[in-house]
C-alpha atoms as a printed R data frame, in Angstrom:
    type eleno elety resid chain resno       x       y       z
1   ATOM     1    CA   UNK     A     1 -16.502 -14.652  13.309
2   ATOM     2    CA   UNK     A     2 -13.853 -16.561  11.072
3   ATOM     3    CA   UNK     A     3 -10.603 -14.396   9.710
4   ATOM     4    CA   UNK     A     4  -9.565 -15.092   5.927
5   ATOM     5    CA   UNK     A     5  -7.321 -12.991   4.199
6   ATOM     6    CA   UNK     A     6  -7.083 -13.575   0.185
7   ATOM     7    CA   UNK     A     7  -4.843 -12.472  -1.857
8   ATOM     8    CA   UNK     A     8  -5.965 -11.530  -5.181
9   ATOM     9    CA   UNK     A     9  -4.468  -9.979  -8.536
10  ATOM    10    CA   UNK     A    10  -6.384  -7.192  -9.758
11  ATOM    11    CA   UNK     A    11  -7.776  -8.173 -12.518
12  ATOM    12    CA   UNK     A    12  -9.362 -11.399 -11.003
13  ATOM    13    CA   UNK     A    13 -11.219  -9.754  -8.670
14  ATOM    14    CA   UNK     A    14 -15.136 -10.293  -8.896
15  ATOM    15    CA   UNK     A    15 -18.003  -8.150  -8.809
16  ATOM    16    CA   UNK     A    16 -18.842  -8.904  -5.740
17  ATOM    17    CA   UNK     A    17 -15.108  -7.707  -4.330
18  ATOM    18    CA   UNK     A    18 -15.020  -4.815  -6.088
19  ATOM    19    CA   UNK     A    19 -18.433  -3.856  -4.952
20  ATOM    20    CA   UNK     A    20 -16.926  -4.894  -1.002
21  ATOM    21    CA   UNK     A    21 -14.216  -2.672  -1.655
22  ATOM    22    CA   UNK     A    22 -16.235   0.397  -3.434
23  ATOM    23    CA   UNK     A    23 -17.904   0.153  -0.287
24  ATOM    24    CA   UNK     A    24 -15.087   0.143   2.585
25  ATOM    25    CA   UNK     A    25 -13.154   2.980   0.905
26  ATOM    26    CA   UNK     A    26 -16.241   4.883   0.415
27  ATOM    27    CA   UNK     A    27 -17.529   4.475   4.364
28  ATOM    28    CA   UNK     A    28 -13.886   6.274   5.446
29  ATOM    29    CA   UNK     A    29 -13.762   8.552   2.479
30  ATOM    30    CA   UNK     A    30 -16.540   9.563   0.474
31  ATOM    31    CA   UNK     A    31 -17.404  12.535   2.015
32  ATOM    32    CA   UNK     A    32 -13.451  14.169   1.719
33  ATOM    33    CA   UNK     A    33 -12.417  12.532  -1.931
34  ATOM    34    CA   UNK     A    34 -15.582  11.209  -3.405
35  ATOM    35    CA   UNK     A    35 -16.393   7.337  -4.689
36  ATOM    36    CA   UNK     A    36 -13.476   5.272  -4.925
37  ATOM    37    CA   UNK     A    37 -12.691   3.715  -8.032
38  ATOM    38    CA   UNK     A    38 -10.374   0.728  -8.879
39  ATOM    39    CA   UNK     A    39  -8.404   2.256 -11.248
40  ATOM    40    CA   UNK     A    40  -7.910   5.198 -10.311
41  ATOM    41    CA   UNK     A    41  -7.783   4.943  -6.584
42  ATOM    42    CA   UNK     A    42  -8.743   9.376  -5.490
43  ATOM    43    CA   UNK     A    43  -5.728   9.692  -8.086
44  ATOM    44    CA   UNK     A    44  -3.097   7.344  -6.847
45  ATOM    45    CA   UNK     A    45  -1.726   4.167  -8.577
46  ATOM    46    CA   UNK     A    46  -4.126   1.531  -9.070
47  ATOM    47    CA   UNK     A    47  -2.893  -1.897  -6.856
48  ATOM    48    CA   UNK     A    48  -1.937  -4.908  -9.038
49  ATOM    49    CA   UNK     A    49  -2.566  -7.045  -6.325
50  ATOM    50    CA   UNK     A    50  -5.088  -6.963  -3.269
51  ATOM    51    CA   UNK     A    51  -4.992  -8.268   0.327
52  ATOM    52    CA   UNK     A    52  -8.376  -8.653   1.392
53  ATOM    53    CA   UNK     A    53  -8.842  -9.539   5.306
54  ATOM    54    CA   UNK     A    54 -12.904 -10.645   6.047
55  ATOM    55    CA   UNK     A    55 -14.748 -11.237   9.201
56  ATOM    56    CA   UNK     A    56 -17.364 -14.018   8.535
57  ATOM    57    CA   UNK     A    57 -18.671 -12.499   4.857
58  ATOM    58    CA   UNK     A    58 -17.769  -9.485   5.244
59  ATOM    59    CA   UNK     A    59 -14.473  -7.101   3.834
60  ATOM    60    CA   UNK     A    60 -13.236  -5.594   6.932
61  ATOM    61    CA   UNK     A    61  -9.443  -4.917   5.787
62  ATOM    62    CA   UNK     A    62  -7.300  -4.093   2.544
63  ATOM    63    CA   UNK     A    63  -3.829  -3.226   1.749
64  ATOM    64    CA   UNK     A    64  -2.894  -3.276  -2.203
65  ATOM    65    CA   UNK     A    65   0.240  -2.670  -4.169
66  ATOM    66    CA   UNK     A    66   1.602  -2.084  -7.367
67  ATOM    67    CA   UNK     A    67   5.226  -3.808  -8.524
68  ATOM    68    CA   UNK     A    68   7.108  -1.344 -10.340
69  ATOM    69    CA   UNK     A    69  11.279  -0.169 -10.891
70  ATOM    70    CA   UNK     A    70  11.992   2.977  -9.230
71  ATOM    71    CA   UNK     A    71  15.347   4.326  -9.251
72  ATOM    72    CA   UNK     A    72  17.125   4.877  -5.379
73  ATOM    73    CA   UNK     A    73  20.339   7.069  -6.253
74  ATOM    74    CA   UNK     A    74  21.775   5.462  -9.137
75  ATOM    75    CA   UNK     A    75  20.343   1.725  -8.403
76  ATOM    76    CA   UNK     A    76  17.336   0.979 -10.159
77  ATOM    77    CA   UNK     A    77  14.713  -0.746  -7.251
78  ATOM    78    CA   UNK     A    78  12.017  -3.291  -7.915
79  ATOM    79    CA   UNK     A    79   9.421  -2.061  -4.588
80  ATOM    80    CA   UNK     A    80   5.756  -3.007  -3.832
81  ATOM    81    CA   UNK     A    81   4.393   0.282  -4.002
82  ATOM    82    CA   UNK     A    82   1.846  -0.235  -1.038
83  ATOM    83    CA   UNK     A    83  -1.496   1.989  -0.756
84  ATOM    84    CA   UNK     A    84  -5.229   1.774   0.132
85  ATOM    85    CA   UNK     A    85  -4.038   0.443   3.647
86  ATOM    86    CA   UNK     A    86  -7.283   0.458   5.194
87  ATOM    87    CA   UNK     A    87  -9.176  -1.493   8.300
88  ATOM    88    CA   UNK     A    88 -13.393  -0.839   8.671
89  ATOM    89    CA   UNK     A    89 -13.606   1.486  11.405
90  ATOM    90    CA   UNK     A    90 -14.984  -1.458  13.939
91  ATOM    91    CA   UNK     A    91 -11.956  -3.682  14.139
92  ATOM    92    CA   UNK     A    92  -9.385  -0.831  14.759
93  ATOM    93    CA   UNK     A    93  -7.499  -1.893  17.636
94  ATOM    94    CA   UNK     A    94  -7.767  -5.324  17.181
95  ATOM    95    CA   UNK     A    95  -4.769  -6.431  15.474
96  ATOM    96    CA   UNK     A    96  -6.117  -7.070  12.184
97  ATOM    97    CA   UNK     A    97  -3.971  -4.005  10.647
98  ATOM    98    CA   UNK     A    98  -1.071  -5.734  11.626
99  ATOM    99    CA   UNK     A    99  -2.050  -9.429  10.628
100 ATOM   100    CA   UNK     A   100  -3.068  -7.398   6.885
101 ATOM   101    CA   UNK     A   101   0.488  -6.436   6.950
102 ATOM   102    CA   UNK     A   102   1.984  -9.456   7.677
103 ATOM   103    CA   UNK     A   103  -0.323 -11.143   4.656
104 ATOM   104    CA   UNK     A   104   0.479  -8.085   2.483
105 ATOM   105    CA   UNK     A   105   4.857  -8.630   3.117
106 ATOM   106    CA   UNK     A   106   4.489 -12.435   2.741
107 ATOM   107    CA   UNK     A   107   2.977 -11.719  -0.659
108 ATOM   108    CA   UNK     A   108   5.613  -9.297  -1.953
109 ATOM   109    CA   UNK     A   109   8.281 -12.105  -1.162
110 ATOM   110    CA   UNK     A   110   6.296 -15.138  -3.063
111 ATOM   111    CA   UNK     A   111   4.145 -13.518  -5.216
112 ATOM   112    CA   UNK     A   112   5.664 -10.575  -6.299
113 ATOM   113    CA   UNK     A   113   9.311 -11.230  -6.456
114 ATOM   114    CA   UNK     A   114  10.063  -7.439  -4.961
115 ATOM   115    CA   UNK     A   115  13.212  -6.204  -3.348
116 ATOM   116    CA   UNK     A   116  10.936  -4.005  -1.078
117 ATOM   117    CA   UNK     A   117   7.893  -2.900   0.118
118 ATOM   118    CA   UNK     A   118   7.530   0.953  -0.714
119 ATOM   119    CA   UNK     A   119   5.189   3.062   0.863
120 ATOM   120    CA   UNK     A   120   4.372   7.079   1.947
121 ATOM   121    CA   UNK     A   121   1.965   8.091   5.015
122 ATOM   122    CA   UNK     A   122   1.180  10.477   7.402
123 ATOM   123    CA   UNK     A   123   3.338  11.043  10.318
124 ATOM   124    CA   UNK     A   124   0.706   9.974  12.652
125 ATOM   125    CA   UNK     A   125   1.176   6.292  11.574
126 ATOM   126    CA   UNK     A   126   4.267   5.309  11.240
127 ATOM   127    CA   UNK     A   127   4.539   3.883  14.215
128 ATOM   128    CA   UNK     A   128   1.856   0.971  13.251
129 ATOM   129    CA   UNK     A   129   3.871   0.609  10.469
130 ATOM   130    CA   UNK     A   130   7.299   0.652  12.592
131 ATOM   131    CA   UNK     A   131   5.504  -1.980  14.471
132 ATOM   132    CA   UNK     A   132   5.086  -4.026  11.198
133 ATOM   133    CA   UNK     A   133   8.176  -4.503   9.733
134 ATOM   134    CA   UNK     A   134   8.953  -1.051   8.173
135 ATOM   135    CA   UNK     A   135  11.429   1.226   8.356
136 ATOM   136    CA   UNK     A   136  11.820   4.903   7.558
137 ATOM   137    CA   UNK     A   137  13.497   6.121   5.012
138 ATOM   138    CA   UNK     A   138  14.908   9.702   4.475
139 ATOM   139    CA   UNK     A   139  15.448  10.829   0.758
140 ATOM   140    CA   UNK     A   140  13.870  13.307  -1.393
141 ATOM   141    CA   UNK     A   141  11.197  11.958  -3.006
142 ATOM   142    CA   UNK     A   142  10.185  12.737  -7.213
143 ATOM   143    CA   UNK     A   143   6.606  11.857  -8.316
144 ATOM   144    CA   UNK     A   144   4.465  12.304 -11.194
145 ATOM   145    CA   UNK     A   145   1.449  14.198  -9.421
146 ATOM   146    CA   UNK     A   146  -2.025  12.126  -8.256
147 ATOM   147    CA   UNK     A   147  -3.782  15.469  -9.580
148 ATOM   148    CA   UNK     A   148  -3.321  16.169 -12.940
149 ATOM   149    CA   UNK     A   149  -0.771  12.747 -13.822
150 ATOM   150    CA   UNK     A   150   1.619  15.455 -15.991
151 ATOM   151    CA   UNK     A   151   3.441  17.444 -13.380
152 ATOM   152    CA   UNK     A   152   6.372  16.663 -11.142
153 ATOM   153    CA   UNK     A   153   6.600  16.410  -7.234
154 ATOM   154    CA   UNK     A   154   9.555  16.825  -5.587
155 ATOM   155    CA   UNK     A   155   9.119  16.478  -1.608
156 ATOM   156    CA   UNK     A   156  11.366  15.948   1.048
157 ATOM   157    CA   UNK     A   157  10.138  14.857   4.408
158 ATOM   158    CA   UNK     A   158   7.923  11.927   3.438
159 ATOM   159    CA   UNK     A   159   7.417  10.173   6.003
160 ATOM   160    CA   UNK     A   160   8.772   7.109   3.530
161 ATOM   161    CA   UNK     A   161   8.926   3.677   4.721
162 ATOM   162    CA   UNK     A   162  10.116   0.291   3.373
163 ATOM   163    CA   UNK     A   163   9.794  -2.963   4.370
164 ATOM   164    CA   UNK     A   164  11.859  -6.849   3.640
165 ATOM   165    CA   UNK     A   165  10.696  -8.471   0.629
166 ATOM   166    CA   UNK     A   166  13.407 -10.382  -1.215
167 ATOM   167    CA   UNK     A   167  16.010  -8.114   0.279
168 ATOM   168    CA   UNK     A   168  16.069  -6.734   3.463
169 ATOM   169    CA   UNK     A   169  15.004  -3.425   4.146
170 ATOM   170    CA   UNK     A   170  18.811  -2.686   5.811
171 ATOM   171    CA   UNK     A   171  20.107  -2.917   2.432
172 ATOM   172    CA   UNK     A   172  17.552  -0.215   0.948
173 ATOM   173    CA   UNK     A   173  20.211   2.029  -1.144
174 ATOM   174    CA   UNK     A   174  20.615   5.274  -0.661
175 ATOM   175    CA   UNK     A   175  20.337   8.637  -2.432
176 ATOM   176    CA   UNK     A   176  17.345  10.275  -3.820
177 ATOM   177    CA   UNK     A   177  14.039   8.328  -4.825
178 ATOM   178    CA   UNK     A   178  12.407   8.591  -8.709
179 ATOM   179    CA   UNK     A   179   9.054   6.612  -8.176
180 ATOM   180    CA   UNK     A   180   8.719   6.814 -12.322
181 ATOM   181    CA   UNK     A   181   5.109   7.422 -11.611
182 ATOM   182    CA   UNK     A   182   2.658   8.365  -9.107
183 ATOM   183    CA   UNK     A   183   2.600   7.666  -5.720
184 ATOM   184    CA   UNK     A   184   0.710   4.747  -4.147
């Protein structure tokens, strides 16, 4: 089957995408968080912009971020807060993660105009995202919480990675991260 990734601003996605991506998000988590919504993605920060990856007709792969100034010490940071990094079950393995990625950075650098891709995981993968381009980061970390959007997070630990956009992730400042927000 033919490969396409697409990358597409939030607000221009149709029905039919939405209803694609209601429908990979809630194969891989709808029995631990519930239905996935758009704008409120389980309580994270909606994505701005979507990379979609299909096989043939079908939505097989997304990554999505969110442009937004955080502050890194005292340097205020334009990142691509990355979430909803997700490949259907069936092509794990296969490269397509990685090819998602690769679509997702190139679109932070002439799309977005970001210094840096910005994102938080579990331990257990970082290293496909070491293997992408990223780069962990060691800070404490201050959120606005994905539960009840009022109270404040403070975590140290992450795991936090960044990636090149404009800049390169070498020159990612240091000192402790404000996301002004939730996390992705």
């Amino acid at each position: 089957m033919k490969e396409l990734f697409k990358v597409q601003r939030h607000g221009d996605l149709s029905a039919l995408e939405l209803k694609a991506l209601g429908e990979l998000f809630d194969g891989e988590y709808l029995g631990e968080h519930g239905r996935w919504t758009p704008d409120a993605p389980y309580g994270y920060s909606p994505a701005d912009v979507h990379v979609l990856g299909f096989r043939g007709p079908f939505l097989v792969a997304h990554v999505g971020f969110q442009p937004r100034m955080i502050s890194v010490g005292t340097n205020d940071v334009v990142v691509a807060g990355t979430g909803g990094v997700l490949v259907d079950h069936r092509f794990r393995g296969t490269g397509l993660g990685s090819r998602a990625m690769r679509h997702t950075q190139k679109a932070m650098r002439d799309e977005a105009s970001v210094d840096f891709g910005f994102l938080g995981c579990r331990e257990e993968v970082v290293p496909f995202y070491e293997a992408t381009g990223w780069y962990q980061v060691h800070a404490r970390e201050r959120s606005v919480s994905r539960v009840d959007q009022a109270s404040v997070i403070v975590s140290q630990g992450g795991p936090t990675l960044v990636c090149s956009a404009i800049r390169d992730a070498r020159q990612w400042p240091h000192g402790d991260i404000d996301l002004r927000g939730t996390p992705w």
